[in-house]
Coordinates of C-alpha atoms in Angstrom, one line a residue:
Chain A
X19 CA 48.6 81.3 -10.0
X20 CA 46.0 79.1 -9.4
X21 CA 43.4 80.3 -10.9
X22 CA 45.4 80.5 -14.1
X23 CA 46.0 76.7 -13.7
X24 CA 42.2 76.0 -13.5
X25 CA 41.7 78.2 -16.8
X26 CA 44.7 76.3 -18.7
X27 CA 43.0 73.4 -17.8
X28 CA 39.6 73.9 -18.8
X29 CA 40.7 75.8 -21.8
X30 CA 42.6 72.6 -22.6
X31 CA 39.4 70.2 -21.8
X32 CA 37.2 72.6 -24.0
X33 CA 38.9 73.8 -26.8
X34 CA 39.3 71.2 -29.9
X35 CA 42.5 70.4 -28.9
X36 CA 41.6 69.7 -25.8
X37 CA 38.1 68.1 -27.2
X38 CA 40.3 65.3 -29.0
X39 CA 42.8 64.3 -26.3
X40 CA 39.7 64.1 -24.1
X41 CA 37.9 61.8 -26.8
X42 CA 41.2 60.0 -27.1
X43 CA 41.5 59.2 -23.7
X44 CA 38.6 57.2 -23.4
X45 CA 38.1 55.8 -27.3
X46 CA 40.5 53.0 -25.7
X47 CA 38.0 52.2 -22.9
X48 CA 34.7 52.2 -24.6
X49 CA 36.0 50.4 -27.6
X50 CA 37.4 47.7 -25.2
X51 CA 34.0 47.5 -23.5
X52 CA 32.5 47.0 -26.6
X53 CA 34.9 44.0 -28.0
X54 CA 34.4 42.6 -24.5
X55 CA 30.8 42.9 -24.9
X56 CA 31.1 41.3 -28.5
X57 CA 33.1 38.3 -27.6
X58 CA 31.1 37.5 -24.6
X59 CA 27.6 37.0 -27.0
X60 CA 29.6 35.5 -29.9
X61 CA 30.8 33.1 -27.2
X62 CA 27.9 32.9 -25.3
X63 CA 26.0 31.9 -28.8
X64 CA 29.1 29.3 -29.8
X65 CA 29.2 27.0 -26.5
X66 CA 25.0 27.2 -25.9
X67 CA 24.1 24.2 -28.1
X68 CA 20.9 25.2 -29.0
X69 CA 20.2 22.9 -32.4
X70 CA 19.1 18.9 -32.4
X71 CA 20.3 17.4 -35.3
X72 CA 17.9 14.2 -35.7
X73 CA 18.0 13.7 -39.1
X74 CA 19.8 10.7 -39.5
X75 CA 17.7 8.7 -35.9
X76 CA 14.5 10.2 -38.2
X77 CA 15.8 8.4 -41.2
X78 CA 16.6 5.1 -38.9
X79 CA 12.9 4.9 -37.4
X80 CA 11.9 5.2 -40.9
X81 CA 13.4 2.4 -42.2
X82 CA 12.6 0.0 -39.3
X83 CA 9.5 1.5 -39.4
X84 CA 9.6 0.0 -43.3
X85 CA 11.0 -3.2 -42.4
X86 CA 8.7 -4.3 -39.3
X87 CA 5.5 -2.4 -39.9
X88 CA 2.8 -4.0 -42.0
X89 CA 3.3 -1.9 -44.9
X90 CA 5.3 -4.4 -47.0
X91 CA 6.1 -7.4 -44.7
X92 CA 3.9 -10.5 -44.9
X93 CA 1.1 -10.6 -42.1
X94 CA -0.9 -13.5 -41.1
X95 CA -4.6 -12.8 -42.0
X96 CA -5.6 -15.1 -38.7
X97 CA -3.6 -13.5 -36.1
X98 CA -2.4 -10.7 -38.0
X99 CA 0.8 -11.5 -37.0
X100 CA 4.0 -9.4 -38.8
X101 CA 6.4 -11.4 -40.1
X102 CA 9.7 -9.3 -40.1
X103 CA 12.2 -9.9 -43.2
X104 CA 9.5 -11.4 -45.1
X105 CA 8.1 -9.3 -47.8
X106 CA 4.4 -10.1 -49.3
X107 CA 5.5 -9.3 -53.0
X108 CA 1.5 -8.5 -53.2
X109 CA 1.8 -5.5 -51.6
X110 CA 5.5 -4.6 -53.2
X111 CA 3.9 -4.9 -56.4
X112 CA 1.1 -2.6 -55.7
X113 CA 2.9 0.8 -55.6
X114 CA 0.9 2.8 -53.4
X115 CA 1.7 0.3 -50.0
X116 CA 3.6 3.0 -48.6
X117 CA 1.8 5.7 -49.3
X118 CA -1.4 4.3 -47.7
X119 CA 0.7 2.1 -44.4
X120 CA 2.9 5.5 -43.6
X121 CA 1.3 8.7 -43.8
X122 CA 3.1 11.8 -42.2
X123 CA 1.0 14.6 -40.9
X124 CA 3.8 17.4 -42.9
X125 CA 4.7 15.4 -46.6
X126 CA 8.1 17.1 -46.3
X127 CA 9.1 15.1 -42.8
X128 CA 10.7 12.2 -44.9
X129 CA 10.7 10.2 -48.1
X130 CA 11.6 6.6 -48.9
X131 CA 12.5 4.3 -51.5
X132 CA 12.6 0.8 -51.3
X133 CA 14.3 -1.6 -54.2
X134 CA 14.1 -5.5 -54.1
X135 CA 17.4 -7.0 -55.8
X136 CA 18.3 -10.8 -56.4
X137 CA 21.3 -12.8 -56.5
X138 CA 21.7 -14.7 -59.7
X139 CA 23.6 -18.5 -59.5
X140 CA 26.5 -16.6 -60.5
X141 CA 26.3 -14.0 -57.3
X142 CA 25.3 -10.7 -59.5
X143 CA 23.2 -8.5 -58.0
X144 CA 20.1 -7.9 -60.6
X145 CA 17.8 -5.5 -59.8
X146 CA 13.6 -6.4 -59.4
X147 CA 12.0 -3.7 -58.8
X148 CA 10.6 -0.5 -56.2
X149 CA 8.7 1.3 -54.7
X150 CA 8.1 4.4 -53.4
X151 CA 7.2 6.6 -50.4
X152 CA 6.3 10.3 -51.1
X153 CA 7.6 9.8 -54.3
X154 CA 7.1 13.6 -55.2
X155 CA 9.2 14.8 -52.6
X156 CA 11.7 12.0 -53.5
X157 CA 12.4 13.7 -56.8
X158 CA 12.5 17.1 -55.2
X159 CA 14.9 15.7 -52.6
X160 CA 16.8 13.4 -54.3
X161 CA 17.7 16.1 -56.9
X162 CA 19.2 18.5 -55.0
X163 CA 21.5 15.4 -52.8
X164 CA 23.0 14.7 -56.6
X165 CA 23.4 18.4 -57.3
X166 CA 25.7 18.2 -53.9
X167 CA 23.7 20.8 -52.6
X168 CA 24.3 21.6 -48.7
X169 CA 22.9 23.4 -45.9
X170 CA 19.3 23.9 -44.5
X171 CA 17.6 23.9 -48.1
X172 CA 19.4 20.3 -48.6
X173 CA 18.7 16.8 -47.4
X174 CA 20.5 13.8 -46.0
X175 CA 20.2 10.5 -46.9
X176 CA 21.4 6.6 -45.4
X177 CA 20.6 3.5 -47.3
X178 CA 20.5 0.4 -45.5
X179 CA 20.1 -3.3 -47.2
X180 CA 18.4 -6.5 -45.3
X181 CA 18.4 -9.6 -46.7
X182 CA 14.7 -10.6 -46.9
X183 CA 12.6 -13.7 -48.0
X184 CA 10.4 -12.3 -51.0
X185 CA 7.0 -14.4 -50.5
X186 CA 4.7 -14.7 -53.3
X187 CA 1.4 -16.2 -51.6
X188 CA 0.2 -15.6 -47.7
X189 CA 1.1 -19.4 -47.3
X190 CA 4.7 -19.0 -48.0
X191 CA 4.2 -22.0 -50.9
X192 CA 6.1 -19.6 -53.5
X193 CA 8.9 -17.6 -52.0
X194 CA 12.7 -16.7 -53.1
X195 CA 15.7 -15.4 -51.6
X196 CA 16.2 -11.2 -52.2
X197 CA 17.8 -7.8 -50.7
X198 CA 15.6 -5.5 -50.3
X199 CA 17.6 -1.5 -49.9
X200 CA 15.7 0.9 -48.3
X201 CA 17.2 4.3 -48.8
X202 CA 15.5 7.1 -46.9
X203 CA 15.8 10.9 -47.1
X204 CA 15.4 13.3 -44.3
X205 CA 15.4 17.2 -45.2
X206 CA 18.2 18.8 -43.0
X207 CA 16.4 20.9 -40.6
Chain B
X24 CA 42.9 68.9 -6.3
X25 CA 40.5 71.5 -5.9
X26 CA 37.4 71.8 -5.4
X27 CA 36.2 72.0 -9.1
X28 CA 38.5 69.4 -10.1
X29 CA 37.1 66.6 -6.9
X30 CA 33.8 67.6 -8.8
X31 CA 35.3 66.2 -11.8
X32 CA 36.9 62.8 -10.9
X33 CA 33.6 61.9 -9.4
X34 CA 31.3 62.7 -12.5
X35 CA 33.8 60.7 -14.0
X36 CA 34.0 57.8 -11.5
X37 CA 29.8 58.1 -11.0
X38 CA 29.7 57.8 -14.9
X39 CA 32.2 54.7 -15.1
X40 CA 30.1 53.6 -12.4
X41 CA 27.0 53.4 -14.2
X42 CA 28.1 52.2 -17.7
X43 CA 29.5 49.1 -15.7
X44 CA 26.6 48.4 -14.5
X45 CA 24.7 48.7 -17.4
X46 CA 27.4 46.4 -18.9
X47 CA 26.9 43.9 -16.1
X48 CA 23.0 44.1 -15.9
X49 CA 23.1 43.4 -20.3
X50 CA 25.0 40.7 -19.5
X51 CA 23.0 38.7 -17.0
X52 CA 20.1 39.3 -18.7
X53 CA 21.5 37.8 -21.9
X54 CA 22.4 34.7 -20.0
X55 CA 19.1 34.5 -18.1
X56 CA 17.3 34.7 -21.3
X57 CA 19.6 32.2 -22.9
X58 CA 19.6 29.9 -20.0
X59 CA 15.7 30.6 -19.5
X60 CA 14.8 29.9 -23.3
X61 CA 12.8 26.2 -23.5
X62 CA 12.8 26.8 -27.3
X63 CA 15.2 23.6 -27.1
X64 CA 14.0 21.9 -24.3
X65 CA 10.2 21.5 -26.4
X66 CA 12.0 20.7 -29.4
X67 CA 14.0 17.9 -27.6
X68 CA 10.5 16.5 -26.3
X69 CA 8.6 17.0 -29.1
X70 CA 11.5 14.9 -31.4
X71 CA 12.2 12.2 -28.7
X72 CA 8.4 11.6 -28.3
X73 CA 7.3 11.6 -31.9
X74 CA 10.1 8.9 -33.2
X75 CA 8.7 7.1 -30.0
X76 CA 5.4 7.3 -30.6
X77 CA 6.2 6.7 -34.8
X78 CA 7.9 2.8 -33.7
X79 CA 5.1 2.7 -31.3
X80 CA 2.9 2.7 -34.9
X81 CA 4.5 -0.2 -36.3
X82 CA 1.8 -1.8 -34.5
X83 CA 3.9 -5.0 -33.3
X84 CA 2.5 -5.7 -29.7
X85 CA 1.9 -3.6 -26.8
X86 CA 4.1 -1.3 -25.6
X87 CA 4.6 1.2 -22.2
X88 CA 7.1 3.8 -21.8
X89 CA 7.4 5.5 -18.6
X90 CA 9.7 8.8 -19.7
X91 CA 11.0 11.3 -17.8
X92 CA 11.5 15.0 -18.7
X93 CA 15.2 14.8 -17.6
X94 CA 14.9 18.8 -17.6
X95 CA 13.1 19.3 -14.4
X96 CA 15.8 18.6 -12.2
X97 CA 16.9 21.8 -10.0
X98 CA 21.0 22.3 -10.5
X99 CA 23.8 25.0 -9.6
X100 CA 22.5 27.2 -12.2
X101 CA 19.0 27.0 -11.7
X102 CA 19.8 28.5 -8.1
X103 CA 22.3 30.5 -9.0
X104 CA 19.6 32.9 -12.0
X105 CA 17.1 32.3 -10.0
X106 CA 15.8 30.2 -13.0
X107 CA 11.5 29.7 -13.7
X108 CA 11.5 25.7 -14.2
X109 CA 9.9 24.9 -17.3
X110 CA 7.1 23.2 -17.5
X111 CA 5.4 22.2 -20.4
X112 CA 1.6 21.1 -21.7
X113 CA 2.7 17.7 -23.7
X114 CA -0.7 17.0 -26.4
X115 CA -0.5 13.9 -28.6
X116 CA -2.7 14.6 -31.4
X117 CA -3.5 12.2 -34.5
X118 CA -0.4 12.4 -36.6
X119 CA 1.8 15.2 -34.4
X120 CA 3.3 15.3 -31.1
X121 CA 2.7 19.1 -29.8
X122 CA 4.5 20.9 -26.9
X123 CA 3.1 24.0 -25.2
X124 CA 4.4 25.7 -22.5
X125 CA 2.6 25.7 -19.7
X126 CA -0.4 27.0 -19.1
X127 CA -1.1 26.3 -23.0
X128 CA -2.8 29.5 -23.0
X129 CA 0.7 31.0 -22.5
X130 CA 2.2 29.9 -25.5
X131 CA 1.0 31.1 -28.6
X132 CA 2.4 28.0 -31.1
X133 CA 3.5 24.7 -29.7
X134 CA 6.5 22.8 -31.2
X135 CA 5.3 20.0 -33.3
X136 CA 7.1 16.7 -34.7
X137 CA 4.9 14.5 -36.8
X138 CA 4.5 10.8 -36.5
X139 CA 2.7 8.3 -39.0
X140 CA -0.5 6.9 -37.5
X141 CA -1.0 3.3 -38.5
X142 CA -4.5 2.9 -39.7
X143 CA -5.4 0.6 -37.1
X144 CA -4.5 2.7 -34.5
X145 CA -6.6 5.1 -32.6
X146 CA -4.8 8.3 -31.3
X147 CA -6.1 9.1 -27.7
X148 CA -6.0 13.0 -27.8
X149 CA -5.0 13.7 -24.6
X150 CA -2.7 16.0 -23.1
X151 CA -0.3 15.9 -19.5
X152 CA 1.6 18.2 -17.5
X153 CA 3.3 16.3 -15.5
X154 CA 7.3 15.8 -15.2
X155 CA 6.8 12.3 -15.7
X156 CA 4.9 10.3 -18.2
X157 CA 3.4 7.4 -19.7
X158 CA 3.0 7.1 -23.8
X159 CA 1.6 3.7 -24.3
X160 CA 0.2 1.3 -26.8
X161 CA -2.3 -0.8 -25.2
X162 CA -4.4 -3.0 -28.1
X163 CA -5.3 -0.4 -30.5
X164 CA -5.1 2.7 -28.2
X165 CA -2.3 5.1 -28.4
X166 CA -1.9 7.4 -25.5
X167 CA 0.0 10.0 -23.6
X168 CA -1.1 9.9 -19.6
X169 CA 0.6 10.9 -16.5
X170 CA 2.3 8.4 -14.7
X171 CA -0.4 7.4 -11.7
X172 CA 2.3 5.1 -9.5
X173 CA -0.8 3.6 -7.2
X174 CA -2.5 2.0 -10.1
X175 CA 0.9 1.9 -12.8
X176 CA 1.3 -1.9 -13.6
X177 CA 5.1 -1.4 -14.1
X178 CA 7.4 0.3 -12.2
X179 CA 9.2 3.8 -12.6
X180 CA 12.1 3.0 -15.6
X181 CA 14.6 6.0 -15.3
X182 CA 17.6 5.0 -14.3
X183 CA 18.8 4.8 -10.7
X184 CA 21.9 2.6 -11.3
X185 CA 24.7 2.8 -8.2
X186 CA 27.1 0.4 -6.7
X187 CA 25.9 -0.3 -3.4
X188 CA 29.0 0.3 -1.2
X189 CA 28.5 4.1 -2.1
X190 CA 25.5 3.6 -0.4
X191 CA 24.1 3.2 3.4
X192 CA 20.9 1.7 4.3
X193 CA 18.8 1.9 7.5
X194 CA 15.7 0.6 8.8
X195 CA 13.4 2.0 11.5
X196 CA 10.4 0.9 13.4
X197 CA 7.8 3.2 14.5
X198 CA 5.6 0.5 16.3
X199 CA 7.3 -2.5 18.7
X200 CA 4.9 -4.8 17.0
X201 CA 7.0 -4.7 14.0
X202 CA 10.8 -4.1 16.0
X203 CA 11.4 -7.8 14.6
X204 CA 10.8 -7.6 11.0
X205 CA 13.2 -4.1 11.8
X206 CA 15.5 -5.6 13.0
X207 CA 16.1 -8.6 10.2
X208 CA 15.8 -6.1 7.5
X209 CA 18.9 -4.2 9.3
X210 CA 20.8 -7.0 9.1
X211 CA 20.5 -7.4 5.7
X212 CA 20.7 -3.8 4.5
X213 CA 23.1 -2.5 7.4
X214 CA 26.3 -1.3 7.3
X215 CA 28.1 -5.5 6.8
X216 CA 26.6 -5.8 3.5
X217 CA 26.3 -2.0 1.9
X218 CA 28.2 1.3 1.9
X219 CA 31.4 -0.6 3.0
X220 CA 32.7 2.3 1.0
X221 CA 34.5 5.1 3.5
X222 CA 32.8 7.3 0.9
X223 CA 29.8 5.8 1.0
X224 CA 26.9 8.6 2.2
X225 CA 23.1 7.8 4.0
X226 CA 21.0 6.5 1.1
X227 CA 17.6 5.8 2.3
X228 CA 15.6 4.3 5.1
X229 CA 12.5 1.7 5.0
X230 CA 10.5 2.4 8.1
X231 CA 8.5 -0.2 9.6
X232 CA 4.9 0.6 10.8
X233 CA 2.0 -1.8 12.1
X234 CA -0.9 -1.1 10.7
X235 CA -3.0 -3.9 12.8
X236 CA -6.2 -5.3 10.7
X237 CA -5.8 -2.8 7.6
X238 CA -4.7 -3.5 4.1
X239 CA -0.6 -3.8 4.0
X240 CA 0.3 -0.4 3.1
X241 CA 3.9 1.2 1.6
X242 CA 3.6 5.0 1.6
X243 CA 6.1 7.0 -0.8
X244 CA 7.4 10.4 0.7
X245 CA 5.8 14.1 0.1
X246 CA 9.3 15.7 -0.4
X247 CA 12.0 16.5 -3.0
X248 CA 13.0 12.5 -2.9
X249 CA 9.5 11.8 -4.2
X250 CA 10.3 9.5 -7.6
X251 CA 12.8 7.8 -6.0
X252 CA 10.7 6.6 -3.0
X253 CA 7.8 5.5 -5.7
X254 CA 10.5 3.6 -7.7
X255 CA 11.0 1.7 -4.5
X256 CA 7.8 1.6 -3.2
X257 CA 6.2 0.1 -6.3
X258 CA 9.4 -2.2 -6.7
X259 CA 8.8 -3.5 -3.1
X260 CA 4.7 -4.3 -4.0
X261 CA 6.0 -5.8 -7.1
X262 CA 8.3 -8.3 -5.8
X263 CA 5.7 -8.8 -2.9
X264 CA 2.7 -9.1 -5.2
X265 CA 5.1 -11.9 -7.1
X266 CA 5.9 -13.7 -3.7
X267 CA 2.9 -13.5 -2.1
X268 CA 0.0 -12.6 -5.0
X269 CA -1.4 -10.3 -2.5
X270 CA -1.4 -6.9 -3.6
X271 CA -0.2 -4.1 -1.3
X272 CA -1.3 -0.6 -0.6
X273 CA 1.0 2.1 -2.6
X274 CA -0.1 5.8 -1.3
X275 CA 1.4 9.2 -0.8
X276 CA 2.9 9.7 2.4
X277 CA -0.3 11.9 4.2
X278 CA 1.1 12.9 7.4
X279 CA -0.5 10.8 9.5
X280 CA 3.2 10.0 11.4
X281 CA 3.6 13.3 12.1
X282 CA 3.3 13.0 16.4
X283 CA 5.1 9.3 16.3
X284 CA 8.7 10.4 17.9
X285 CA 10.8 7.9 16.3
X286 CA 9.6 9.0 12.8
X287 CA 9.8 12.9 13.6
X288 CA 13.3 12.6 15.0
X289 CA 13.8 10.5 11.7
X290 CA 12.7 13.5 9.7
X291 CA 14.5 16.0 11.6
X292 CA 17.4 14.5 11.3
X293 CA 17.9 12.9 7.9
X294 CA 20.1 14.5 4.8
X295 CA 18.7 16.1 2.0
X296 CA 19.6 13.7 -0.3
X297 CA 17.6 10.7 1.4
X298 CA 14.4 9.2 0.4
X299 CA 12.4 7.2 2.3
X300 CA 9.2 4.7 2.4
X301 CA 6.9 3.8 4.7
X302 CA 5.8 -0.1 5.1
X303 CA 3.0 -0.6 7.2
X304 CA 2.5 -3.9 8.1
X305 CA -0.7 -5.8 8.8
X306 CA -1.8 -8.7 11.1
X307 CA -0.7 -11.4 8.0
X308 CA 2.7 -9.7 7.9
X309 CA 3.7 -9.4 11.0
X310 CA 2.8 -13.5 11.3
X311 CA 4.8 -14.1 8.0
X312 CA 8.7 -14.9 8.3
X313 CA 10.5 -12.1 8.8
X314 CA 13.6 -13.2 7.3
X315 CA 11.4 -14.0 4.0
X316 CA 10.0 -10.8 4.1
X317 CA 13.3 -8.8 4.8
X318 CA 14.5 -10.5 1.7
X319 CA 11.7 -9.7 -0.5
X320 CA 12.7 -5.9 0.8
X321 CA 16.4 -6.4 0.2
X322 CA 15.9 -7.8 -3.6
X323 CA 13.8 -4.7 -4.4
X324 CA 16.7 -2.7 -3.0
X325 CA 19.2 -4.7 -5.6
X326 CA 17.0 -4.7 -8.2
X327 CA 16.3 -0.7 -7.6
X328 CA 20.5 0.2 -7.9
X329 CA 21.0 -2.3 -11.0

C-alpha cells in the first residue's frame, strides 16, 4: 500500500503533470523574491542622493566673481585697490576684459554676459552696451535655453542687475549713473 | 513521512536555505558598495573647494579658510558595515581643484572642478591628505596645506556651537603648585555657572600642570577628542597671547603624564565623549592672578561654544 503511495507520488512529481504543479508551486516564491529584490535597488537608488546640483551657486560665484574682481570694476593704479560697483568703462569698452581677467581651465564650465543700461530723465531704461565672456559657448548655450531645451544637454541661467557708477577716467572726473545685468549660464551637469 | 520523502523536505529546506542567503549576501553587498562609494563625497570636495578657491581669485585681500572634510566622522553605519573611511589626496593645481583617493596611486582619475586663476595670482601646487585643511590666499600665493595647529595663526573654524547648561566643566591639578589657579578656574567653570541642565553630560576638563622654569605650555589630547581639544587649546593661547603678548606652548599631548596618579585616574575614568587639555604652567604663571588667569580660561571656553 505504501509503496504504491510513494510511486503515485513520484509519478505525480515526474510526469508533466506533475512537472507543472511542481513549477507552479514555487513560480509564486521566486517571482516574489525577485520583485522584492527589484524594489529594494530601485529604492535603494531613489532615497541615496548621489547627484550635487551646483549650477545655480556656480552661476552666483560667477557673477560676484564679475562684480568685485578686477576684470571690469575700476582699480586704483597706486594701491590697486578694487573699487566694487564702479565700472572703468575703459575696460567695458574693450571686449576681450573678460576673456583675459576670467579664464576657466574647461571653456564649457560657464559663460557670461554683461549689459550696461541707463536711466533716461524720463526713467526708461535704454540700453549702452556688452560684453561678453566665452562668447562662443554663449551662443551655443544660449540657443538651446530659447529652444526650451531641458535635461543634461541643456543649461540654466540667473540674471542679476546692480546698480553701478559707470566711470570714464581712473580719477572718477567723468562718471554717470548705470545698471549693469550680468546674466550667467551654467551647463546643467 | 518516510524515509525518501524526509530526504525530500530537506533538499527543499537546504535549497531555500541557500537562495536566502544568496539573497541576503546581494543585498548587503549592494548597500556596502553604495554606502562605500566616495564618487560623491570627491565630487562634494572638489565643487565646495573650487567655488572657494574661484572667490578666493577675485583677488580682494587675504584670505584663510580652515575647512573640514565633514565626511570623516565615524557614525552608526560606519560601525554597523564595517565601513573603509575615505580618505582622499586633495591637489590644487593651476586652474582645477583635483581629488584622488587615497594613496593617489589608487585612483586612476581624480574628480576635477575648475576655478579661474587671476593673473596675478600664483597657484602653489601642492597637495594634502589630511581631514582638515587650510586653502589660503596670503599676498599673491594661493595654497592648499594641512592645518599645522602649533604654528596656525587663527584658530580651528568648524563649528562647535552649544548652550552651556548642556554642558559640565571640570578642572584638575596634577601638581600642588598649581592647586590655586585649580581651584579658581573651578569656580568659574563648575557646576554654579554650567550644565545647570539635569541633562547636562561631562564636557571637558582643563588640567593644571606646573611646569617650573619652562616655556608655558597647553598640550591638546592624542585621542578621538583630538580637534576639539586644539580648538580650545589654540583658543586658550589666543586669548592669552592677547592678554598677556606672551606666546604660549601648543603641543600634542606626548605621554609624559602617564605615571602622575591624578591624571591616570583622570583618564581611566573619563567618558568617551570628553576632550581635554593640558596647561602647564610656568614660574610667571603661577605668580600672575589667578582669578585673571581663570578668566582668560573661562572666555576661551565661551568663546569656544558660541
Amino acid at each position: 500500500m505504501k509503496r504504491t503511495h510513494i510511486k503515485r507520488t513520484q509519478m505525480k512529481r515526474f510526469n508533466k503533470k506533475g512537472q507543472i504543479e511542481y513549477l507552479l508551486q514555487n513560480a509564486f516564491r521566486i517571482g516574489f523574491t525577485i520583485i522584492a529584490l527589484l524594489a529594494f535597488f530601485i529604492m535603494i537608488n531613489f532615497y541615496i542622493n548621489n547627484k550635487i546640483d551646483t549650477r545655480y551657486v556656480q552661476a552666483e560665484v560667477l557673477a560676484n566673481r564679475i562684480i568685485q574682481s578686477d576684470a571690469l570694476m575700476l582699480q586704483d593704479p597706486g594701491t590697486f585697490r578694487i573699487y566694487t560697483g564702479i565700472v572703468d568703462m575703459e575696460k567695458f569698452n574693450d571686449k576681450t576684459s573678460l576673456d583675459t581677467s576670467i579664464k576657466y581651465e574647461f571653456n564649457r564650465h560657464a559663460t557670461a554676459k554683461v549689459k550696461i543700461s541707463k536711466k533716461d530723465v524720463y526713467g526708461n531704461i535704454q540700453y549702452f552696451d556688452d560684453i561678453y565672456l566665452n562668447k562662443n559657448n554663449w551662443d551655443n548655450l544660449k540657443t538651446l535655453i530659447n529652444s526650451g531645451a531641458t535635461g543634461k544637454g541643456s543649461a540654466s541661467m540667473i540674471i542679476k542687475d546692480f546698480p553701478v557708477t559707470c566711470a570714464y577716467d581712473k580719477e572718477l572726473n567723468v562718471f554717470d549713473y548705470c545698471i549693469m545685468t550680468v546674466e550667467v549660464i551654467v551647463p546643467n551637469s | 513521512m518516510n524515509k525518501r520523502g524526509s530526504e525530500d523536505k530537506l533538499f527543499f529546506l537546504i535549497w531555500e536555505l541557500m537562495a536566502f542567503l544568496m539573497v541576503l549576501i546581494i543585498i548587503l553587498i549592494t548597500v556596502r558598495g553604495v554606502a562605500n562609494n566616495s564618487t560623491y563625497w570627491k565630487t562634494y570636495y572638489a565643487r565646495d573647494l573650487g567655488m572657494m578657491a574661484d572667490i578666493e581669485n577675485i583677488n580682494q585681500g587675504d584670505f584663510v579658510m580652515n575647512y573640514a572634510l565633514k565626511e570623516s566622522m565615524d557614525n552608526f553605519w560606519t560601525d554597523v558595515y564595517l565601513l573603509d573611511k575615505n580618505q582622499f589626496e586633495i591637489i590644487l593645481d593651476p586652474g582645477a581643484v583635483k581629488i584622488y583617493d587615497y594613496p593617489k596611486e589608487d585612483s586612476k582619475y581624480p574628480t576635477t572642478f575648475p576655478f579661474a586663476k587671476h593673473k596675478n595670482i600664483d597657484v602653489i601646487n601642492e597637495s594634502t591628505s589630511s581631514d582638515f585643511l587650510v586653502l589660503s590666499k596670503i599676498g599673491s600665493e594661493l595654497k592648499i596645506s594641512d592645518y599645522v595647529i602649533e604654528t596656525a595663526d587663527v584658530c580651528p573654524s568648524f563649528s562647535t556651537t552649544k548652550d552651556t547648561k548642556l554642558t559640565k566643566f571640570f578642572s584638575i591639578y596634577i601638581d600642588n603648585a598649581v592647586r590655586v589657579q585649580s581651584e579658581s578656574l573651578k569656580a568659574l567653570i563648575g557646576p554654579s555657572r554650567y550644565g545647570m541642565d539635569p541633562n547636562a553630560v561631562n564636557e571637558s576638563t582643563i588640567i593644571i600642570g606646573y611646569a617650573g622654569k619652562e616655556n608655558f605650555t597647553i598640550y591638546y589630547s592624542d585621542d578621538s577628542n583630538t580637534l576639539q581639544s586644539q580648538k580650545l587649546s589654540c583658543m586658550i593661547k589666543m586669548n592669552y597671547l592677547d592678554a598677556y603678548n606672551y606666546t604660549a606652548e601648543l603641543k600634542k599631548y606626548d605621554g609624559s603624564m602617564a605615571s602622575n596618579q591624578a591624571f591616570s585616574a583622570y583618564i581611566a575614568n573619563k567618558g568617551p565623549q570628553e576632550y581635554w587639555v593640558i596647561l602647564m604652567l610656568s614660574d610667571n604663571e603661577t605668580k600672575a592672578n589667578q582669578n585673571e588667569f581663570a578668566g582668560l580660561v573661562e572666555q576661551a571656553i565661551i568663546d569656544y561654544y558660541r
